[in-house]
CSV table of C-alpha atoms in Angstrom, one decimal:
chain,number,residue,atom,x,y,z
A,21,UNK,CA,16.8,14.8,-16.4
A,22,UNK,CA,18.8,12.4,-13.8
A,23,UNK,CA,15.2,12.3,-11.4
A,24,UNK,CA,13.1,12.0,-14.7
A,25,UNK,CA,14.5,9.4,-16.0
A,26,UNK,CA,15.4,7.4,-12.6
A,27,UNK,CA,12.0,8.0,-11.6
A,28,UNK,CA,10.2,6.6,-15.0
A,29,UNK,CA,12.2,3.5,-14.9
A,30,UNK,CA,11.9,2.9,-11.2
A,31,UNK,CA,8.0,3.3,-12.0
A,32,UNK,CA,7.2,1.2,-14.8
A,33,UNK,CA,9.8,-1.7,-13.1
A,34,UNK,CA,6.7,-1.5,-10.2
A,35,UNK,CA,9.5,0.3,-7.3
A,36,UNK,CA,5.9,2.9,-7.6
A,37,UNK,CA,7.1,4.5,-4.3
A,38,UNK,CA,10.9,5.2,-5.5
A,39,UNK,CA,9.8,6.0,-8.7
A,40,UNK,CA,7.2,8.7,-7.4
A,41,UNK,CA,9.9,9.9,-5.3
A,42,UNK,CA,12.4,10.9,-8.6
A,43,UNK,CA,9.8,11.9,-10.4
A,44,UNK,CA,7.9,14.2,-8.0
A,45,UNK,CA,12.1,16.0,-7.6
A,46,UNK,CA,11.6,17.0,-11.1
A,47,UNK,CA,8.3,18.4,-11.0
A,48,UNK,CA,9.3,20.5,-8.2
A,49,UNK,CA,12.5,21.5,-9.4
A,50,UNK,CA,10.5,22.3,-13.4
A,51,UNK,CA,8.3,24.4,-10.6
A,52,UNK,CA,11.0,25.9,-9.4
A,53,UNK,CA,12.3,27.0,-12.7
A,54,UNK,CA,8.8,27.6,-14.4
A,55,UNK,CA,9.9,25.4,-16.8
A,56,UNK,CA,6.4,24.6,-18.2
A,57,UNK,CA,7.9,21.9,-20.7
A,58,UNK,CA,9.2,19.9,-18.0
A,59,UNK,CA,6.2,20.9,-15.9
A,60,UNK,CA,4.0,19.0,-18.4
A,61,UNK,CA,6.5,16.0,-18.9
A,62,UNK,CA,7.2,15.4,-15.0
A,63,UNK,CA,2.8,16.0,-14.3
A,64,UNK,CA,2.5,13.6,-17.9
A,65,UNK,CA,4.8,11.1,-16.5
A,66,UNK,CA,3.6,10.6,-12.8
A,67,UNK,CA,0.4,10.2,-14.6
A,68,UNK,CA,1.4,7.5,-17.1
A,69,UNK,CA,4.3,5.6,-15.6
A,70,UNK,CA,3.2,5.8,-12.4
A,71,UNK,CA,-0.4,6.2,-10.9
A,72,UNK,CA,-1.7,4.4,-13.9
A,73,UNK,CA,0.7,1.2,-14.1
A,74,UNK,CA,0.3,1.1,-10.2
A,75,UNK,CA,-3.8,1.1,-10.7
A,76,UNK,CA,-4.4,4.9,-9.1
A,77,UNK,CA,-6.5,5.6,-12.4
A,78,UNK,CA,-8.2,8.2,-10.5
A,79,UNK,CA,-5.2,10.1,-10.0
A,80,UNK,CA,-3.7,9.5,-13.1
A,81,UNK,CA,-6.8,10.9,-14.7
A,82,UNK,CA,-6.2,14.0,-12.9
A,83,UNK,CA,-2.8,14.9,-13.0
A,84,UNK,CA,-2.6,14.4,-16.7
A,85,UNK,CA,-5.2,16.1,-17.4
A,86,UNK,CA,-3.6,19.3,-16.0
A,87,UNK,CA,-0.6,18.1,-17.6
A,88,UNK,CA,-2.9,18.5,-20.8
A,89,UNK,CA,-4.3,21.9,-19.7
A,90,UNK,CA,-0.8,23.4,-19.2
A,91,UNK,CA,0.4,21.9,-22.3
A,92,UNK,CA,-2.1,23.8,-24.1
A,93,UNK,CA,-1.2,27.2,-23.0
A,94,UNK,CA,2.2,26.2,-24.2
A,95,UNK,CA,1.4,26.5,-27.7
A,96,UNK,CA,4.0,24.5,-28.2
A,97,UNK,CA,3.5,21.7,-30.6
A,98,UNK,CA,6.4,19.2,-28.9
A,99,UNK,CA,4.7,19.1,-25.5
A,100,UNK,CA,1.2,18.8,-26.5
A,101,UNK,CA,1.9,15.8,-28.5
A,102,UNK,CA,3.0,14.4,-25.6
A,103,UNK,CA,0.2,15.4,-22.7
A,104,UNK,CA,-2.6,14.5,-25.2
A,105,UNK,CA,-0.8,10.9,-25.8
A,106,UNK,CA,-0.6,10.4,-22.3
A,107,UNK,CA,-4.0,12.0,-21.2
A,108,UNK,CA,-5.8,9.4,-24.2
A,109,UNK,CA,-3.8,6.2,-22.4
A,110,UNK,CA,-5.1,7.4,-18.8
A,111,UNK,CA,-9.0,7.8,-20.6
A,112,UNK,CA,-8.6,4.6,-21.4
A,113,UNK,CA,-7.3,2.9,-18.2
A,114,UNK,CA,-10.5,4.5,-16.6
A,115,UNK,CA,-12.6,2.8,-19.5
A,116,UNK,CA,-13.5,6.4,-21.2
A,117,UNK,CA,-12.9,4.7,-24.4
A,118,UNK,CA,-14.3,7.9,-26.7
A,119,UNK,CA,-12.6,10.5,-25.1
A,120,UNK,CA,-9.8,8.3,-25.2
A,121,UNK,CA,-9.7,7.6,-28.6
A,122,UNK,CA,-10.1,11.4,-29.5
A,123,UNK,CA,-7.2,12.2,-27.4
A,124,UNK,CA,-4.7,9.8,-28.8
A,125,UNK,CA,-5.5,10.2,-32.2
A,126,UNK,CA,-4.4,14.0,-31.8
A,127,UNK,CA,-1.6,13.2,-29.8
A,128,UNK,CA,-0.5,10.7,-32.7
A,129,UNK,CA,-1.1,13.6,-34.7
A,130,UNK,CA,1.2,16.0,-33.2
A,131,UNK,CA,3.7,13.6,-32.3
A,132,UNK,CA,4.1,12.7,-35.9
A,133,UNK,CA,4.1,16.5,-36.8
A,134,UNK,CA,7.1,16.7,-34.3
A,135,UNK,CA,8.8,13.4,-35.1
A,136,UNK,CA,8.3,12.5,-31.0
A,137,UNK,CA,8.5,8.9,-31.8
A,138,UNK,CA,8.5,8.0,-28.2
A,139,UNK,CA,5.1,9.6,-27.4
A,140,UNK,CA,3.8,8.7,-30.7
A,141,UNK,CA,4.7,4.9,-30.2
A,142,UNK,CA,2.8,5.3,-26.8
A,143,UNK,CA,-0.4,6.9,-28.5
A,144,UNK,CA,-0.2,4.4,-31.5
A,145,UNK,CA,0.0,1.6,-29.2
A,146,UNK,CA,-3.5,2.6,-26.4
A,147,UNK,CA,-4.6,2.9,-29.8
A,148,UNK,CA,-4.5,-0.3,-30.5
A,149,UNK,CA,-5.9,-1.5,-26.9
A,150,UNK,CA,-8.8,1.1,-27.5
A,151,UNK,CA,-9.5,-0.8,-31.0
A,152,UNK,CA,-8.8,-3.9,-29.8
A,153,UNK,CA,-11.8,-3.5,-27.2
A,154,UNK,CA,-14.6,-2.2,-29.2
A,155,UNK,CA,-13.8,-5.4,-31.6
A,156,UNK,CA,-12.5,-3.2,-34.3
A,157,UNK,CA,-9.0,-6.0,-34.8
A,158,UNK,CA,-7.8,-5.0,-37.6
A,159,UNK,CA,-7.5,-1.3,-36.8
A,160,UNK,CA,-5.8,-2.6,-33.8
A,161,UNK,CA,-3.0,-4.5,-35.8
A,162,UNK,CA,-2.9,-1.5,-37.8
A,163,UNK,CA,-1.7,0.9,-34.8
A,164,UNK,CA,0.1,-1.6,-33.1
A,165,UNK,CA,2.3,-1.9,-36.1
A,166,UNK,CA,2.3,1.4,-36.1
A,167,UNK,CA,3.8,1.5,-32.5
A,168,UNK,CA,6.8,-1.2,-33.2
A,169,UNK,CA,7.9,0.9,-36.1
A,170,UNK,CA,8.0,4.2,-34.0
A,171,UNK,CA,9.5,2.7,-31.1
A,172,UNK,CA,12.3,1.2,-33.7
A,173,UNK,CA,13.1,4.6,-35.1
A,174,UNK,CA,13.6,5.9,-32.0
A,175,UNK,CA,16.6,4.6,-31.9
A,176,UNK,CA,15.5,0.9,-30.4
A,177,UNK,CA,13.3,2.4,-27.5
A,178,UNK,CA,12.2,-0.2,-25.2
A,179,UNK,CA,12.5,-3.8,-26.6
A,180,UNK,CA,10.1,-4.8,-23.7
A,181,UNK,CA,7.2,-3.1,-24.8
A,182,UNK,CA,7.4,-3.7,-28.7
A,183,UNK,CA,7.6,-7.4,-27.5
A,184,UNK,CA,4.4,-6.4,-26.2
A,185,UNK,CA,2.9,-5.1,-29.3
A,186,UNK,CA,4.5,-7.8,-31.1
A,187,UNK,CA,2.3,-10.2,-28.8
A,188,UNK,CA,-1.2,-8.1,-29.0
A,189,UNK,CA,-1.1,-8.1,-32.5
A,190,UNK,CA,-1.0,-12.0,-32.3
A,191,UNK,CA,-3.7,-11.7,-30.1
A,192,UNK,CA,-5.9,-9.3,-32.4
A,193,UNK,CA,-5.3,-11.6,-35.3
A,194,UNK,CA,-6.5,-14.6,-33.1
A,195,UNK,CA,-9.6,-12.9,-32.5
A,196,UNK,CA,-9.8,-12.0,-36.0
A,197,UNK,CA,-10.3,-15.7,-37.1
A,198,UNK,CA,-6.7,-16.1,-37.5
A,199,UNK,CA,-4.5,-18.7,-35.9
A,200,UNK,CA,-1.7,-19.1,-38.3
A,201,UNK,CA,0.8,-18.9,-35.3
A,202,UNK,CA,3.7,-20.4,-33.2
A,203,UNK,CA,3.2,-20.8,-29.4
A,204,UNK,CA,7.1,-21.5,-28.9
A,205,UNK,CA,7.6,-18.0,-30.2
A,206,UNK,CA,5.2,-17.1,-27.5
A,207,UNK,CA,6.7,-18.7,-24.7
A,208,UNK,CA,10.1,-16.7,-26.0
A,209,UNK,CA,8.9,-13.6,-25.9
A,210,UNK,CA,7.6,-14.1,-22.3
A,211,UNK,CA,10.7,-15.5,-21.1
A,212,UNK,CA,12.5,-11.9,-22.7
A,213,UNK,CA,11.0,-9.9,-20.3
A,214,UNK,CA,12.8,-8.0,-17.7
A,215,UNK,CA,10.7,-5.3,-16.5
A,216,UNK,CA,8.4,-6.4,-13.9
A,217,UNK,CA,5.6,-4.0,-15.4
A,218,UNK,CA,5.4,-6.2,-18.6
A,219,UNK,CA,5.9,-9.3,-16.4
A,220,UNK,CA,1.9,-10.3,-15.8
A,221,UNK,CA,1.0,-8.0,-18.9
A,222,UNK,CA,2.4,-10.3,-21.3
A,223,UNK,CA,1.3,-13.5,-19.7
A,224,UNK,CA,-2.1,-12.3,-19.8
A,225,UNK,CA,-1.8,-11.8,-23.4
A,226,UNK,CA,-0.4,-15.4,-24.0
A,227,UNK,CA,-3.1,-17.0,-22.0
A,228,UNK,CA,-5.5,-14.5,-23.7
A,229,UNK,CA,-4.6,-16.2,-27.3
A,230,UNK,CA,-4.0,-19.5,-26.3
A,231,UNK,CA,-7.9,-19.4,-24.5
A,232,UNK,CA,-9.2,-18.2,-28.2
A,233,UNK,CA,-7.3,-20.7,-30.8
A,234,UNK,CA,-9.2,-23.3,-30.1
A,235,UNK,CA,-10.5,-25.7,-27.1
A,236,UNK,CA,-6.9,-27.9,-27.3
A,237,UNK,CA,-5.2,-25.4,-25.2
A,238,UNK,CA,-7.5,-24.3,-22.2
A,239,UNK,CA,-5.5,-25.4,-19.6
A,240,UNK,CA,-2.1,-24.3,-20.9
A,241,UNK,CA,-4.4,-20.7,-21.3
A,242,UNK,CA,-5.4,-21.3,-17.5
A,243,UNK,CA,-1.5,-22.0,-16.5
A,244,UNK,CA,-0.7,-18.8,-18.1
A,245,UNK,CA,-3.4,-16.6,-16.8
A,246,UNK,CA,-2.6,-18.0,-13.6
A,247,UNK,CA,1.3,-16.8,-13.9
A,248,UNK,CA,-0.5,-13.5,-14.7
A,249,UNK,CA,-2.4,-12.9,-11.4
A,250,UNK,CA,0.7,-14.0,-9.8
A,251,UNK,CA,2.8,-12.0,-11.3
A,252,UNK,CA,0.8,-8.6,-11.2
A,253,UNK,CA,-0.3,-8.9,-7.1
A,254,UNK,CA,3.5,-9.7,-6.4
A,255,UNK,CA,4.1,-6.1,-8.4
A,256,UNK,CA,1.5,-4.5,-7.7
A,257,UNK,CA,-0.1,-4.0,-10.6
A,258,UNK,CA,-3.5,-3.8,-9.9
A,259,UNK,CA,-5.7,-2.4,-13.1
A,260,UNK,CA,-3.6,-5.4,-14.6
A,261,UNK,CA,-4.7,-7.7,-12.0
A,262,UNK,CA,-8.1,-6.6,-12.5
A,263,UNK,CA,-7.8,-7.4,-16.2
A,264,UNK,CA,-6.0,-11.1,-15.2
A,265,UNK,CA,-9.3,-11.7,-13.2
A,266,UNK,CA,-11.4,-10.6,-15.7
A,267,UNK,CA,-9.9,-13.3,-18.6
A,268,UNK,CA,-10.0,-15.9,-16.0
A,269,UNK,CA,-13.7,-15.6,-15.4
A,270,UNK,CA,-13.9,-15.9,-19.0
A,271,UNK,CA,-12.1,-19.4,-19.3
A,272,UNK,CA,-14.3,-20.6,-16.2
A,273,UNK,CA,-17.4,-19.5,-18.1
A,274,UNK,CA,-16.0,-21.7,-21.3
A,275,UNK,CA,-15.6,-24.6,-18.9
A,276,UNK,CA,-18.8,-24.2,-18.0
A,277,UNK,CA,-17.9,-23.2,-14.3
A,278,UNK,CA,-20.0,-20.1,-13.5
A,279,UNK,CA,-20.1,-20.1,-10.0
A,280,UNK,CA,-16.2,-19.5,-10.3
A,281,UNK,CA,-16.6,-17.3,-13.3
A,282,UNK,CA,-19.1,-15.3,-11.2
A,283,UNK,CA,-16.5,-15.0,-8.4
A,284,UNK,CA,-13.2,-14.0,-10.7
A,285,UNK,CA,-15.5,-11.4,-12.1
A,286,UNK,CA,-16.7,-9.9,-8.9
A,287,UNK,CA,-12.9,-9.5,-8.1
A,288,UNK,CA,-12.2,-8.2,-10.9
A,289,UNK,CA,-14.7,-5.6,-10.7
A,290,UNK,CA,-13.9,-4.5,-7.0
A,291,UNK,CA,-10.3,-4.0,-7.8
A,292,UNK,CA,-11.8,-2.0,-11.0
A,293,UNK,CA,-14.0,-0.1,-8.8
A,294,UNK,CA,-10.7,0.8,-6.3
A,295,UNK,CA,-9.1,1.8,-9.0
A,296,UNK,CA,-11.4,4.2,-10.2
A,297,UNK,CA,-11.8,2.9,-13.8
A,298,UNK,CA,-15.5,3.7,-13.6
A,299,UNK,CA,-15.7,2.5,-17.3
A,300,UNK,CA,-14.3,-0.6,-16.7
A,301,UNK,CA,-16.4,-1.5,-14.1
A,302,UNK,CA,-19.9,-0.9,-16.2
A,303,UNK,CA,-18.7,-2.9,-19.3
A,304,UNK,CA,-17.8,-5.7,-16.8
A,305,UNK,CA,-20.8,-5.2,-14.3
A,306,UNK,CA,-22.8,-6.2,-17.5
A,307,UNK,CA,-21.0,-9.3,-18.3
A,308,UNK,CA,-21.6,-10.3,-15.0
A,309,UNK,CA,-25.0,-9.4,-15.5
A,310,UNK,CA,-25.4,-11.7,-18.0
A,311,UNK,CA,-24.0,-14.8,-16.7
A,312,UNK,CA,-26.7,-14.4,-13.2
């Protein structure tokens, strides 16, 4: 347990080679043991903490989808909560947003059947980002809430991260047509964070709502997104640095700027395509289609 959760933390505060380390002891020592619970959580793990914050989408893909495989041989309820909540958040970090959606609404399922608030926050909350990017806002909201509450009852599990949800369901609101909010209680949240994972995430997200209020905040949203792209190359995070490129092209299209917007978008799908998020890359290849 020492290695699993040493290597988890290590992973998702971006030390990805430390982290890899610890977490690739337990696997072998659950292989050791034929311990086919830990086998799926150590395989689940590496998937989710690791190759996918760190942008190896490809391999994260993989690996939890034996994770999934094994789980399901289990039989056992617990641990397949768990693999299909983590295989649903790596379909959707390679832009399989169906298959993605199928997958964590069956892990939410079974976590909930197995009170596994940890793994059903995680599934509620890719939830949300899959509903969030087929438009669908208020299902996002709804599953986002859904993620702070199960993260609360489990016994306070990582304040970072329901910050996060806190922050994307601002966003999806915004998006929504609403804008009833305050920006200092933004700037708060940001300033909260500790784990260098969340770091560019969250400023992202900030820039992301401040871009869509209205046009009185564009270069606040630009300062922000800027912190963002900062933030995730400095931590390697690169599907997150994709993403930071992405929203940037988007303010450059607004200020009318499309050569720029053109070239942030290009970026952002070449880090897409090295990441392997195949899905990704077509949604955004057509964007970019559209503004040539």
């Amino acid at each position: 347990f020492a290695n699993y959760f040493l290597g988890s933390y290590l992973s998702q505060n971006c030390e990805f080679e430390e982290g890899l380390y610890y977490l690739e002891k337990c696997l072998e020592l659950s292989l050791a043991a034929n311990n086919l619970v830990s086998i799926v959580f150590a395989k689940g793990t590496i998937s989710c903490a690791n190759y996918m914050l760190h942008g190896k989408i490809e391999n994260a893909f993989i690996s939890s989808k034996e994770s999934l495989q094994q789980a399901n041989e289990s039989g056992d309820i617990f641990v397949r909560g768990m693999a299909y909540a983590c295989h649903g958040m790596c379909c959707y970090s390679k832009g399989s947003f169906d298959e993605a959606l199928s997958n964590l609404l069956q892990g939410l399922d079974l976590c909930e059947k197995s009170a596994h608030n940890i793994w059903g926050g995680w599934a509620s909350f890719y939830l949300g980002e899959t509903y969030f990017v087929s438009g669908e806002y208020e299902k996002a909201v709804e599953y986002y809430k859904k993620n702070v509450e199960l993260f609360l009852e489990a016994d306070r599990f990582g304040p970072p991260y329901i910050r996060l949800a806190k922050v994307s369901m601002i966003r999806s609101k915004v998006l929504n047509n609403g804008h009833d909010i305050r920006l200092e209680d933004l700037d708060e949240s940001h300033k909260e964070i500790r784990l260098k994972g969340v770091e560019g995430w969250m400023a992202r997200l900030i820039g992301e709502i401040l871009l869509n209020i209205n046009d009185q905040h564009i270069s606040e949203a630009e300062d922000w997104i800027k912190k963002a792209i900062e933030a995730d190359k400095r931590n390697g995070m690169m599907w997150q640095l994709a993403k930071d490129y992405r929203l940037y092209a988007e303010l450059l299209k607004r200020k009318d700027d499309r050569s720029k917007a053109k070239r942030n978008l290009n970026k952002a799908i070449e880090i897409f395509k090295e990441c392997g998020a195949d899905g990704w890359v077509e949604k955004y290849e057509k964007e970019l289609a559209a503004l040539s």
